[in-house]
CSV table of C-alpha atoms and ligand atoms in Angstrom, one decimal:
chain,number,residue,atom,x,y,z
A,1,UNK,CA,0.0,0.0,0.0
A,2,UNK,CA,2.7,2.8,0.4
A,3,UNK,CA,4.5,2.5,-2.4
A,4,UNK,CA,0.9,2.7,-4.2
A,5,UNK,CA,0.3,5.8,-2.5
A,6,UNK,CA,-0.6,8.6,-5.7
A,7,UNK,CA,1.1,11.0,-3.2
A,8,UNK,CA,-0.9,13.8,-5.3
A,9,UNK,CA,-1.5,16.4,-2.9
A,10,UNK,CA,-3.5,18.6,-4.6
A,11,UNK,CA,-6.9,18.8,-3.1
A,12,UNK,CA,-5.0,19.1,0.2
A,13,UNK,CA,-3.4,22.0,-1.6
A,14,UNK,CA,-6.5,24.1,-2.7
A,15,UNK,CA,-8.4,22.7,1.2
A,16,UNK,CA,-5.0,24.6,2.4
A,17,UNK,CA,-5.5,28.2,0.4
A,18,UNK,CA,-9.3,28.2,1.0
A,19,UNK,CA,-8.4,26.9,5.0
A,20,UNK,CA,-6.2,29.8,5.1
A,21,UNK,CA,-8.4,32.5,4.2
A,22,UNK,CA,-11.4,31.7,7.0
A,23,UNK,CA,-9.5,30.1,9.5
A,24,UNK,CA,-5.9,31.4,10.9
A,25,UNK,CA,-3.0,29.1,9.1
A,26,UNK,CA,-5.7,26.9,7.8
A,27,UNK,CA,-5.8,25.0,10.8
A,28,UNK,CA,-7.6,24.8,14.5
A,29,UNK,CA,-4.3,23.5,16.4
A,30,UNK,CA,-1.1,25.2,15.2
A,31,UNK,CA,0.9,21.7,15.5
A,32,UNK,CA,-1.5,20.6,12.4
A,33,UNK,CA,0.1,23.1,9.9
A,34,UNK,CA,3.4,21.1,9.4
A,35,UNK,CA,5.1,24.6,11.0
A,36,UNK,CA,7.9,22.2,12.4
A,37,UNK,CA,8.5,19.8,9.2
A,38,UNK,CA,7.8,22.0,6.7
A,39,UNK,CA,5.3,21.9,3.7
A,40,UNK,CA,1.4,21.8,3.8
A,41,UNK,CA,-0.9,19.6,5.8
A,42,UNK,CA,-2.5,16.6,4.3
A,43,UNK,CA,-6.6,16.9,5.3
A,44,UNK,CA,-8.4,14.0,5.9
A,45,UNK,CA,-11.5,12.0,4.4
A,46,UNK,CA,-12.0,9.3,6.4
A,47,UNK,CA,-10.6,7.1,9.2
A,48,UNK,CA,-11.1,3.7,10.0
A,49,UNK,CA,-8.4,1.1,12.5
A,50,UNK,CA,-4.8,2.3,11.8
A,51,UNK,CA,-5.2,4.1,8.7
A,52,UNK,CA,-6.3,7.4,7.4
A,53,UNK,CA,-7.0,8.6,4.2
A,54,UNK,CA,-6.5,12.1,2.8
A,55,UNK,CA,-8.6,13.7,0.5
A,56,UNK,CA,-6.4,13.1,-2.3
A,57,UNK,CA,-6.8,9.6,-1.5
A,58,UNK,CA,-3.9,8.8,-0.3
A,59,UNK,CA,-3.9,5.8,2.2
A,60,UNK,CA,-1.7,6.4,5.6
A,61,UNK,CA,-0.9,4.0,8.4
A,62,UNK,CA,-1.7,6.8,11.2
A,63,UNK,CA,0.9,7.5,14.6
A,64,UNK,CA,-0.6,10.7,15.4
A,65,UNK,CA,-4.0,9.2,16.7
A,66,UNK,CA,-5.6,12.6,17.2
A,67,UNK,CA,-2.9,13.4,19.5
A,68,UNK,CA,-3.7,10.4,22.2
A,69,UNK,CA,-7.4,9.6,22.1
A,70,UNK,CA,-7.6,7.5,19.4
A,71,UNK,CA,-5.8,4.5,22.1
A,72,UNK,CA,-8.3,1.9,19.6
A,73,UNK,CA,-7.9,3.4,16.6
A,74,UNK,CA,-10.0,5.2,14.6
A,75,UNK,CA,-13.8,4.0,14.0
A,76,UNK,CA,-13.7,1.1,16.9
A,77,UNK,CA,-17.4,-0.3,15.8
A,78,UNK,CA,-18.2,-0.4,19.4
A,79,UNK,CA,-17.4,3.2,20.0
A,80,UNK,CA,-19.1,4.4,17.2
A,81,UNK,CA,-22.2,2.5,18.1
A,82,UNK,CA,-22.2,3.9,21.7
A,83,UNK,CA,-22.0,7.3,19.9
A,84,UNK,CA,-24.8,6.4,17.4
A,85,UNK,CA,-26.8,5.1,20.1
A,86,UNK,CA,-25.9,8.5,22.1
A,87,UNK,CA,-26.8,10.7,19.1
A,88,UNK,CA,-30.1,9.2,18.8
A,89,UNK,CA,-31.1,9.9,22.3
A,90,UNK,CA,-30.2,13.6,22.1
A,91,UNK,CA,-26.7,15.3,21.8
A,92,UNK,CA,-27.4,17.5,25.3
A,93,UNK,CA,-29.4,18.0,28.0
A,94,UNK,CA,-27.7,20.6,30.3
A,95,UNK,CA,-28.7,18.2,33.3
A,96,UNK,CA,-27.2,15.1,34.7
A,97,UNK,CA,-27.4,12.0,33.4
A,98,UNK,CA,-26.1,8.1,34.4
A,99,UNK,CA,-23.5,7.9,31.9
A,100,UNK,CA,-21.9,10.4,33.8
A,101,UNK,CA,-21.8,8.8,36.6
A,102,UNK,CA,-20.4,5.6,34.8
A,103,UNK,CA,-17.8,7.9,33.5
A,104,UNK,CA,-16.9,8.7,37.1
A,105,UNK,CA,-17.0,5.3,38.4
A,106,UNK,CA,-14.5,4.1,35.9
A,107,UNK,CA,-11.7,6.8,36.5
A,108,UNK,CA,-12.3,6.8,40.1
A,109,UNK,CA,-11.7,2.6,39.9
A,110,UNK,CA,-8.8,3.1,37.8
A,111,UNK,CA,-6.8,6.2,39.3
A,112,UNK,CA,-5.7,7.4,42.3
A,113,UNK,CA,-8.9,10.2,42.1
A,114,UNK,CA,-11.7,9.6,45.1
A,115,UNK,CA,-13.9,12.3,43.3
A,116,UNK,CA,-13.5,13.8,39.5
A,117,UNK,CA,-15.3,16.5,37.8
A,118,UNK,CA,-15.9,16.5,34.3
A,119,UNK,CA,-14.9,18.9,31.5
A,120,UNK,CA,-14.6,19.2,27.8
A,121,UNK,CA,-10.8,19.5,27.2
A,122,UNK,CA,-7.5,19.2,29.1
A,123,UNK,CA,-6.8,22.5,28.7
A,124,UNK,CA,-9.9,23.0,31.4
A,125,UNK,CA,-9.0,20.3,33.1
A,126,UNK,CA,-5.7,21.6,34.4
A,127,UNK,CA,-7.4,25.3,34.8
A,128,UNK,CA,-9.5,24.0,37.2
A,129,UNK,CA,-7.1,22.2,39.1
A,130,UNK,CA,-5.0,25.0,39.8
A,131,UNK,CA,-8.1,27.1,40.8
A,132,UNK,CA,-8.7,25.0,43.4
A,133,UNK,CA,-4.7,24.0,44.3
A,134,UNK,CA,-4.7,27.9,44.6
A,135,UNK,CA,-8.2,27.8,46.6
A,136,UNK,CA,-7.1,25.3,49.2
A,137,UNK,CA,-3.5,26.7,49.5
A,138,UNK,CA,-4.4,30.4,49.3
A,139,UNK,CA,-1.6,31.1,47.4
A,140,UNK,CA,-1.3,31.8,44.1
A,141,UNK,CA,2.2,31.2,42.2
A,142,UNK,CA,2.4,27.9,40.0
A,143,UNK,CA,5.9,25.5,39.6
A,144,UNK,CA,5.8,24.0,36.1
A,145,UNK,CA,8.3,22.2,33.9
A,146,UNK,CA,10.1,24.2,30.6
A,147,UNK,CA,9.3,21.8,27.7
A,148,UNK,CA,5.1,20.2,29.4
A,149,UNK,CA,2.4,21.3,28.2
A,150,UNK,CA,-0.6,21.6,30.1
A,151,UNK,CA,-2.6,23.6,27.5
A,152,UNK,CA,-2.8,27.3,27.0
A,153,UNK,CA,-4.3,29.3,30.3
A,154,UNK,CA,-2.6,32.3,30.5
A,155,UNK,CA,0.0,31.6,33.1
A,156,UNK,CA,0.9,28.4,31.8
A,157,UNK,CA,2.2,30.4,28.8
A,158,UNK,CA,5.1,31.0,30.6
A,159,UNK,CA,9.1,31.0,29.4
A,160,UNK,CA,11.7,30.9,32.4
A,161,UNK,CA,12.8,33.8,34.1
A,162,UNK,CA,16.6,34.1,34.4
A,163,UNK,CA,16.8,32.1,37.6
A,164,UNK,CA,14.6,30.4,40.0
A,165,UNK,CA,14.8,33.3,41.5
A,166,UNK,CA,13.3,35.2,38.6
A,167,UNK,CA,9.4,34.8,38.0
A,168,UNK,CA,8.3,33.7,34.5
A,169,UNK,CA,7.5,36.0,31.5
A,170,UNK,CA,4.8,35.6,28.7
A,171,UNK,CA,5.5,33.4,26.1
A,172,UNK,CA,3.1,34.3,24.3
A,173,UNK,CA,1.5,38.0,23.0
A,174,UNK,CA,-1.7,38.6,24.6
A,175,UNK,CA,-0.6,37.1,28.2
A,176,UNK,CA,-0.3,39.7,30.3
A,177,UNK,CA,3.1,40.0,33.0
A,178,UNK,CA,1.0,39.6,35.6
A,179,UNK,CA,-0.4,36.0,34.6
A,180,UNK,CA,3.0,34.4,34.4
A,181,UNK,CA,4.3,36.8,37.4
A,182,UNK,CA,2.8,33.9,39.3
A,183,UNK,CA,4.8,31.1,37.5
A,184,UNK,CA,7.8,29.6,38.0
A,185,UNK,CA,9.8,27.7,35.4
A,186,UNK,CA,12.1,25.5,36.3
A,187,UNK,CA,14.1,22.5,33.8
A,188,UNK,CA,12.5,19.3,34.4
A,189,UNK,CA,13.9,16.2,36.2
A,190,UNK,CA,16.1,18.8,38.8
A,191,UNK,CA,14.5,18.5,41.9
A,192,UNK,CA,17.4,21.0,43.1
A,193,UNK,CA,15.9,23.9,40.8
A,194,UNK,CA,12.3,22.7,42.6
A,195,UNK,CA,13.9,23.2,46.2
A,196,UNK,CA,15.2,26.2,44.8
A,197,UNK,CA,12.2,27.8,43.5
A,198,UNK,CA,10.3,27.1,46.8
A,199,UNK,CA,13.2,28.7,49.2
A,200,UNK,CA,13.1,31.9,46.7
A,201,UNK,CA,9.3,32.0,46.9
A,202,UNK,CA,8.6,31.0,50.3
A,203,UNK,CA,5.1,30.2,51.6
A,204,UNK,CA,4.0,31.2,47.9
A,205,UNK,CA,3.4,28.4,45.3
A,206,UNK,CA,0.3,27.1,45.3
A,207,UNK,CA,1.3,23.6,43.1
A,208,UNK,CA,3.9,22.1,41.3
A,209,UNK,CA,2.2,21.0,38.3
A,210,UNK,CA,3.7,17.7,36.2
A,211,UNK,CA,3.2,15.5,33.3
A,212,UNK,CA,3.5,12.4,34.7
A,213,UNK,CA,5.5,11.3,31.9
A,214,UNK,CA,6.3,14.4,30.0
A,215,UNK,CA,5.3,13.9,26.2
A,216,UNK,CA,4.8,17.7,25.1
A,217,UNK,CA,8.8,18.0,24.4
A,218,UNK,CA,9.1,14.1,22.9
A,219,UNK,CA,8.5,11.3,25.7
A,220,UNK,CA,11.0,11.7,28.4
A,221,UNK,CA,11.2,9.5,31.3
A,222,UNK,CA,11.2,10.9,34.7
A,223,UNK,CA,14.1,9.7,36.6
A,224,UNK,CA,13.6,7.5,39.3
A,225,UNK,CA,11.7,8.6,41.8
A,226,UNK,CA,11.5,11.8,40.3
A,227,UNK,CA,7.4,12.0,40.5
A,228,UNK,CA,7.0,10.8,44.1
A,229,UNK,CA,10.5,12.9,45.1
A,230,UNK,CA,8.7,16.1,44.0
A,231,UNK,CA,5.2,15.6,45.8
A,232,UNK,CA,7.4,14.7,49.1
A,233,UNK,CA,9.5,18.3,48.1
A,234,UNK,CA,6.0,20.1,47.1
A,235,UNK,CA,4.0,18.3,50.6
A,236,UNK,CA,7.3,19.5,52.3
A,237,UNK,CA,6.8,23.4,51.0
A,238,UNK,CA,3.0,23.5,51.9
A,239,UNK,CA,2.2,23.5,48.1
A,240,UNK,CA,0.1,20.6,46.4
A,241,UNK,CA,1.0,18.8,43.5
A,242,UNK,CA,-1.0,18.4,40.3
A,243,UNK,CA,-0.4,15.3,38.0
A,244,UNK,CA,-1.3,16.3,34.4
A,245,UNK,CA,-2.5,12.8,32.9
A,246,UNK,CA,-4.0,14.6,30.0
A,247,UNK,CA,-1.9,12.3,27.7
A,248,UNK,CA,-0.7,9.0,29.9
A,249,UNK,CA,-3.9,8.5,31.5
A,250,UNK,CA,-5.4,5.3,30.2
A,251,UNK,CA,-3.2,5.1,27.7
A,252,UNK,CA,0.2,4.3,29.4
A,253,UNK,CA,-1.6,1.4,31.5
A,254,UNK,CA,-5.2,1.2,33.1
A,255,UNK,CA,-4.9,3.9,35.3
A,256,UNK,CA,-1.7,6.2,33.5
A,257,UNK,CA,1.1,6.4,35.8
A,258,UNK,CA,-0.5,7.1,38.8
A,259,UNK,CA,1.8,8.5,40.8
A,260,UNK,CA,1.3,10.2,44.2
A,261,UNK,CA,-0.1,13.2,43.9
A,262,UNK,CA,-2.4,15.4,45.1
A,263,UNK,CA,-4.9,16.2,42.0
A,264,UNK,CA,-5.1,14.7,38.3
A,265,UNK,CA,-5.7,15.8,34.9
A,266,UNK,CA,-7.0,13.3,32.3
A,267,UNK,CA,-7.9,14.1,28.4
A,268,UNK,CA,-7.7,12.5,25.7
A,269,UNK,CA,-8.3,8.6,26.0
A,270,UNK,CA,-11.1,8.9,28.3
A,271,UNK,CA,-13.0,10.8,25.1
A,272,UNK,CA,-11.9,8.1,23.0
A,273,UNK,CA,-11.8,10.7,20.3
A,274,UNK,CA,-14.8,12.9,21.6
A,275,UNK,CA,-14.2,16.1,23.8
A,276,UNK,CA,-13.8,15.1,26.9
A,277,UNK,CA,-11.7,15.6,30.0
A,278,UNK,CA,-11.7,15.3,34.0
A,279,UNK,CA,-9.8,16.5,36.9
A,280,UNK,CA,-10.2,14.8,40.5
A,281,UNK,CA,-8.0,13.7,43.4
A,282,UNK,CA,-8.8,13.3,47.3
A,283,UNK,CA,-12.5,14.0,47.7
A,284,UNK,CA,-11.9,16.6,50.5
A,285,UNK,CA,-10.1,18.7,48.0
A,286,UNK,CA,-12.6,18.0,45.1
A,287,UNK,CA,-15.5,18.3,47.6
A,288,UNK,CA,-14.4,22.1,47.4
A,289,UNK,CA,-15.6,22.8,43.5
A,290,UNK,CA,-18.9,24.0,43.4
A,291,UNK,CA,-21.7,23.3,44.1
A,292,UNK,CA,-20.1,21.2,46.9
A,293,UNK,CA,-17.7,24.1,48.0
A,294,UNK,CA,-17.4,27.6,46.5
A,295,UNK,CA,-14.5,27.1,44.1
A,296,UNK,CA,-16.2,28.1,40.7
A,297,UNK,CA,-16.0,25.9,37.9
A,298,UNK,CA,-18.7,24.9,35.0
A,299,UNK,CA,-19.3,24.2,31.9
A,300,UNK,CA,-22.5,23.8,29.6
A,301,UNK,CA,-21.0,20.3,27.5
A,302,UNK,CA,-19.3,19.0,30.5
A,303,UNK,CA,-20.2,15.3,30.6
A,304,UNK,CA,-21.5,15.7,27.3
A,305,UNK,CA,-23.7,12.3,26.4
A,306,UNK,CA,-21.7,12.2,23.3
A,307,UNK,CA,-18.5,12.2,24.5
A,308,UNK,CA,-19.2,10.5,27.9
A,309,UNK,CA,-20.8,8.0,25.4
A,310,UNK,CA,-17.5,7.2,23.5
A,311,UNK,CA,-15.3,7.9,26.5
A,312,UNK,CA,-16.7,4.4,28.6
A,313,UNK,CA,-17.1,2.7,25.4
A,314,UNK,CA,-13.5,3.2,25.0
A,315,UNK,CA,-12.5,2.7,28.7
A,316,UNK,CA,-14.4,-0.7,28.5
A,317,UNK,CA,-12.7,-1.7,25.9
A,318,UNK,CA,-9.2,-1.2,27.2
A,319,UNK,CA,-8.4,-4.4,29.5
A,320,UNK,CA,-5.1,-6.2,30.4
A,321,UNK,CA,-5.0,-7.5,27.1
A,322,UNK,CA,-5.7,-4.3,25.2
A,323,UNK,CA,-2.3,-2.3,27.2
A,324,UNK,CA,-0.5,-6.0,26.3
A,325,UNK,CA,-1.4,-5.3,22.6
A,326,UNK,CA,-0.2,-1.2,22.8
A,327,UNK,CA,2.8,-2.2,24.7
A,328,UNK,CA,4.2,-5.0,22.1
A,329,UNK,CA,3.4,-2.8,19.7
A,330,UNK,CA,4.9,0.0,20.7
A,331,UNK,CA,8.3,-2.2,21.3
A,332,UNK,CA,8.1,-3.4,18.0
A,333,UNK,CA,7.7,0.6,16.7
A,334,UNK,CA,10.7,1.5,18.4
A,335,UNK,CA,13.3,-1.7,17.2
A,336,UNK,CA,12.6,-1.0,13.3
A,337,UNK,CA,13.1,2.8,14.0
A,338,UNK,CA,16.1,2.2,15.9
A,339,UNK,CA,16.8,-0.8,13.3
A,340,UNK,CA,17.0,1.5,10.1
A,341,UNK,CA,18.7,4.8,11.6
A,342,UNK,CA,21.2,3.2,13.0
A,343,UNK,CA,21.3,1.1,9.9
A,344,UNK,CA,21.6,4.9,8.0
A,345,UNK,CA,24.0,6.4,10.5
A,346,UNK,CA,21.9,8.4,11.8
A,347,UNK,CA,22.6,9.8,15.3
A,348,UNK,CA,19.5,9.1,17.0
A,349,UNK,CA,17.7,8.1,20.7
A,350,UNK,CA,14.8,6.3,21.5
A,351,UNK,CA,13.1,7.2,24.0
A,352,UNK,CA,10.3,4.8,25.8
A,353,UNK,CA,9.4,5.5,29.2
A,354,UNK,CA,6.1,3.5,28.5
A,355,UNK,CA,4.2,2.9,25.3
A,356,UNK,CA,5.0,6.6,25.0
A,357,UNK,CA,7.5,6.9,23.1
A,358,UNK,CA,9.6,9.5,20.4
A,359,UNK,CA,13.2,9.1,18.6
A,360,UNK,CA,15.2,11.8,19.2
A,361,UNK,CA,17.3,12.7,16.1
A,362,UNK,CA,20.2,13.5,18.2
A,363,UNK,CA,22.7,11.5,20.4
A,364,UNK,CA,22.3,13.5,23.9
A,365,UNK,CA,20.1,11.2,26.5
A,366,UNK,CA,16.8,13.3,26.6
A,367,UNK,CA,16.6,14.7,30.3
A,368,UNK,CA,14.9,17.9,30.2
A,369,UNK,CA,13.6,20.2,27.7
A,370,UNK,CA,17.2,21.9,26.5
A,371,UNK,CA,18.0,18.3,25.6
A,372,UNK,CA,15.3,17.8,23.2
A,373,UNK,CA,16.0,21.0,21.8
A,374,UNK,CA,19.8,20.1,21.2
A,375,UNK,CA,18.4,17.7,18.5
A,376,UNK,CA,18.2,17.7,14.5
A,377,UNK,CA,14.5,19.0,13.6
A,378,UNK,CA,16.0,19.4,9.9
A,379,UNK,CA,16.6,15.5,9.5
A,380,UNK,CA,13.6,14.7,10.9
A,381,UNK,CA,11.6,16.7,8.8
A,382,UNK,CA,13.2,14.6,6.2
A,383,UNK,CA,12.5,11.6,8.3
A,384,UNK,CA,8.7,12.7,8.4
A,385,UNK,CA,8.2,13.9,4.8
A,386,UNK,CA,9.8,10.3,3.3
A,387,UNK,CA,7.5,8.2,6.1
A,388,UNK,CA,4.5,10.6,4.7
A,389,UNK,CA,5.2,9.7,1.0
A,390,UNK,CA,5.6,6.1,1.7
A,391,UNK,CA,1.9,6.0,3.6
A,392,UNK,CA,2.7,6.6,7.3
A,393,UNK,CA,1.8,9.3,9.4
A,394,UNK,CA,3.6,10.6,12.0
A,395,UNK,CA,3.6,13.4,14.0
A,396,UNK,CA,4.4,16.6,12.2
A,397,UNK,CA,7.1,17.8,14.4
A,398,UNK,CA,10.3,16.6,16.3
A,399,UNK,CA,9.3,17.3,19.8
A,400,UNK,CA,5.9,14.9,20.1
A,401,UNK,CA,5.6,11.4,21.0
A,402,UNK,CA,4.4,8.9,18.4
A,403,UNK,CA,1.1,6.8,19.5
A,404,UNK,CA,0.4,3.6,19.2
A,405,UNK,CA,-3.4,1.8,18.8
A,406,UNK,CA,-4.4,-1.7,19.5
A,407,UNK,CA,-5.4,-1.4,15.6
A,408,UNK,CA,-1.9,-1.7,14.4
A,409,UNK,CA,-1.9,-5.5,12.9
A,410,UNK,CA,1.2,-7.4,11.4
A,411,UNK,CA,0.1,-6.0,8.3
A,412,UNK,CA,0.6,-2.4,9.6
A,413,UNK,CA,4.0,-3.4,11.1
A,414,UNK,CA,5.5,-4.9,8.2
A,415,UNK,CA,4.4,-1.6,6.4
A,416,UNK,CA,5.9,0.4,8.7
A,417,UNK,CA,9.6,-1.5,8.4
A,418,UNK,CA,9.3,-1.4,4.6
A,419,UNK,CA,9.2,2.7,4.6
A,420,UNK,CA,11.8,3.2,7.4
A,421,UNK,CA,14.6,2.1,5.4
A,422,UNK,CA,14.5,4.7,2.8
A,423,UNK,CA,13.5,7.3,5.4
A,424,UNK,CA,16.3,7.3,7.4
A,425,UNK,CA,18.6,7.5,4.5
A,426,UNK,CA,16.7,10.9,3.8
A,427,UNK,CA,17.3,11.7,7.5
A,428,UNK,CA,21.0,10.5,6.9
A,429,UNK,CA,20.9,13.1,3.4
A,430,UNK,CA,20.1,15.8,5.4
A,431,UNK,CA,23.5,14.9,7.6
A,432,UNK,CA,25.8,14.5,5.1
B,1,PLP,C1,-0.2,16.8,29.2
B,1,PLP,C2,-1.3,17.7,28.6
B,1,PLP,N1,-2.0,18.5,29.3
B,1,PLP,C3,-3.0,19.3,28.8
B,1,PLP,C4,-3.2,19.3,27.5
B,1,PLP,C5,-4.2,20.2,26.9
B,1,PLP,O1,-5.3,19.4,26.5
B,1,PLP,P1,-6.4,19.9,25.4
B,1,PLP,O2,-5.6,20.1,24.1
B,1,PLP,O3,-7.4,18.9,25.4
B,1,PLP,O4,-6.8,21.3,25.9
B,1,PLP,C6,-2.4,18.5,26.6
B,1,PLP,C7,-2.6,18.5,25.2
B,1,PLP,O5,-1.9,18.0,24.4
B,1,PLP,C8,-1.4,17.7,27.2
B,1,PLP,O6,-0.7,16.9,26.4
């Protein structure tokens, strides 16, 4: 199938010019306008198991998955009955309803969460966790990581100060100084720069907000003990600590990671493909959000039928076996990537700290975010752009992780080692 691949583009060519003149950069994410590869965006048809198909009708074996949800592939029958079923029983009622609940049930049996509310996207899910970390605290400043993500509220869209010392600035125009006045940046996996930050801002952040495996700068592994060393550090300081799951939860095993922590964030899988998202923890701090307690938070498609439809459709579906299946697959991903750079010469990591995983064009072991950065974008664009001509998708930028689905057959595989070859000797081009 790759090598049969037209690779005419040029319906996604004219979708691209008329995109661009309603819609800004043609796209609704800015990661979907090939801005770190290169070229134009391929738009989509139809999806159905591992493969997408563009509008030119070329076929692609797909390692984007939406980003995350898409942990069955795309179209699962039973998802898209749930949703069908769903559908036909009205899209929205603006009042509660039992799948809800279910919802509830299941992430509260899987995670560490006693309580969870729902919401539409992680971006809101993490919001509202650091309302109420800042509610309970009664501070206000915020610890993150340069390099995770945790969506695009105003004070997460922070670069590093100069020092721990040194509070964060906007990195970003339209967020003011006084948002990311209350945020520290510090680089990930140094707990020293944590311990830091808090003795220069004593008795004043509120959380230390982390990815519980970061994924937003490539997948990098937190070093031992890192996750349950910084809630100790952040208990220690008076602060609470806020596990973003948004991309490892239910994905990375049945729970995520599920490390100690005092709040969650959790996106993505738990849509499985529709908009939805959660955050929850300890049920004395979650028994604080309104209408329970008076930290505001809301949301008219919270717990959307739709989405809470495809969500435990989804989580149902994803047993033992199912995180087996993602695992060995994701395994077998990494050996032929590994396989045919090395094969090419080309400098390169892997880096798996679970079925998250990215390759790193670059030898440097991927630490923190100034690692990741050291890598060679150029020759993976070239990487990326011979993959997409041979009929496999993957993400359109060097610093995201590749996702697996359980849809990913033998067949799939064998189509992924055939194109690697020849992609990595364009990577290897680009070196030479
Ligand atoms: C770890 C993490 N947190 C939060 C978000 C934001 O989620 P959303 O895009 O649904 O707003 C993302 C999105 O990629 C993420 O990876």
């Amino acid at each position: 199938m790759s090598d049969k691949n037209a690779q005419q583009h040029t319906t996604s060519a004219a979708l691209n010019e008329r995109a661009s003149r309603v819609i800004p950069g043609g796209v609704n994410s800015p990661v979907r306008a090939f801005g770190g590869v290169g070229g134009e965006p391929v738009f989509i048809a139809d999806a159905s198991g591992a493969r997408m198909r563009d509008v030119d009708g070329n076929s692609y074996l797909d390692l984007v998955g939406s980003w995350g949800p898409l942990v069955l592939g795309h179209a699962h029958p039973e998802v898209v009955a749930a949703v069908t079923r769903a559908a036909g029983k009205g899209t929205s009622y603006g009042a509660p309803t039992l799948g809800e609940i279910e919802l509830a049930e299941q992430i509260v049996g899987r995670t560490p969460c006693e309580k969870v509310r729902l919401v539409s996207s992680g971006t809101e899910a993490t919001m509202s966790a650091v309302r109420l970390a800042r509610a309970a605290t009664g501070r206000d400043a915020v610890l993150k990581f340069a390099g995770c993500y945790h969506g695009h509220a105003d004070y997460f869209l922070a670069a590093a100060g100069s020092g721990v010392a040194t509070l964060g600035h906007p990195d970003s125009p339209g967020v003011p100084e006084t948002a990311t006045a209350e945020t520290v940046v510090v680089p990930y996996n140094d707990l020293a720069a944590v311990e830091a930050a808090f003795e220069a801002h004593p008795g004043r952040i509120a959380a230390v907000v982390t990815e519980a495996i970061p994924g937003n700068m490539g997948a990098v592994a937190p070093a031992d003990g890192f996750n349950e060393k910084l809630f100790d550090l952040a208990h220690a300081h008076g602060a609470l600590l806020v596990s973003d799951e948004v991309m490892t939860g239910f994905r990375v095993g049945p729970g995520g990671v599920a490390a100690p922590a005092d709040l969650y964030t959790y996106g993505k899988v738990m849509g499985g493909g529709l908009p939805a998202a959660a955050f929850g923890g300890r049920a004395d701090l979650m028994d604080r959000i309104s209408p329970a307690g008076p930290v505001y938070q809301a949301g008219t498609l919270s717990g959307n039928p739709l989405a809470v439809a495809a969500g435990l459709a989804t989580l149902r579906l994803l047993d033992e076996a199912a995180y087996r299946k993602l695992d060995a697959t994701a395994a077998e991903i990494q050996r032929l990537a590994g396989e045919a750079l090395t094969k090419a010469g080309v400098p390169h990591r892997v880096s798996a700290p679970a079925n998250l995983f990215s390759v790193f064009f670059g030898e440097r072991p991927v630490r923190n975010f100034d690692d990741a950065a050291a890598q060679d974008t150029e020759a993976y664009g070239a990487f990326f752009h011979a993959m997409l001509e041979a009929g496999v998708h993957l993400p359109p930028s060097a610093f995201e992780c590749w996702f697996v689905s359980t849809a990913i057959d033998e067949e799939a595989l064998s189509h992924l080692a055939q194109a690697l070859p020849r992609a990595a000797e364009a990577a290897a081009r680009v070196r030479s």
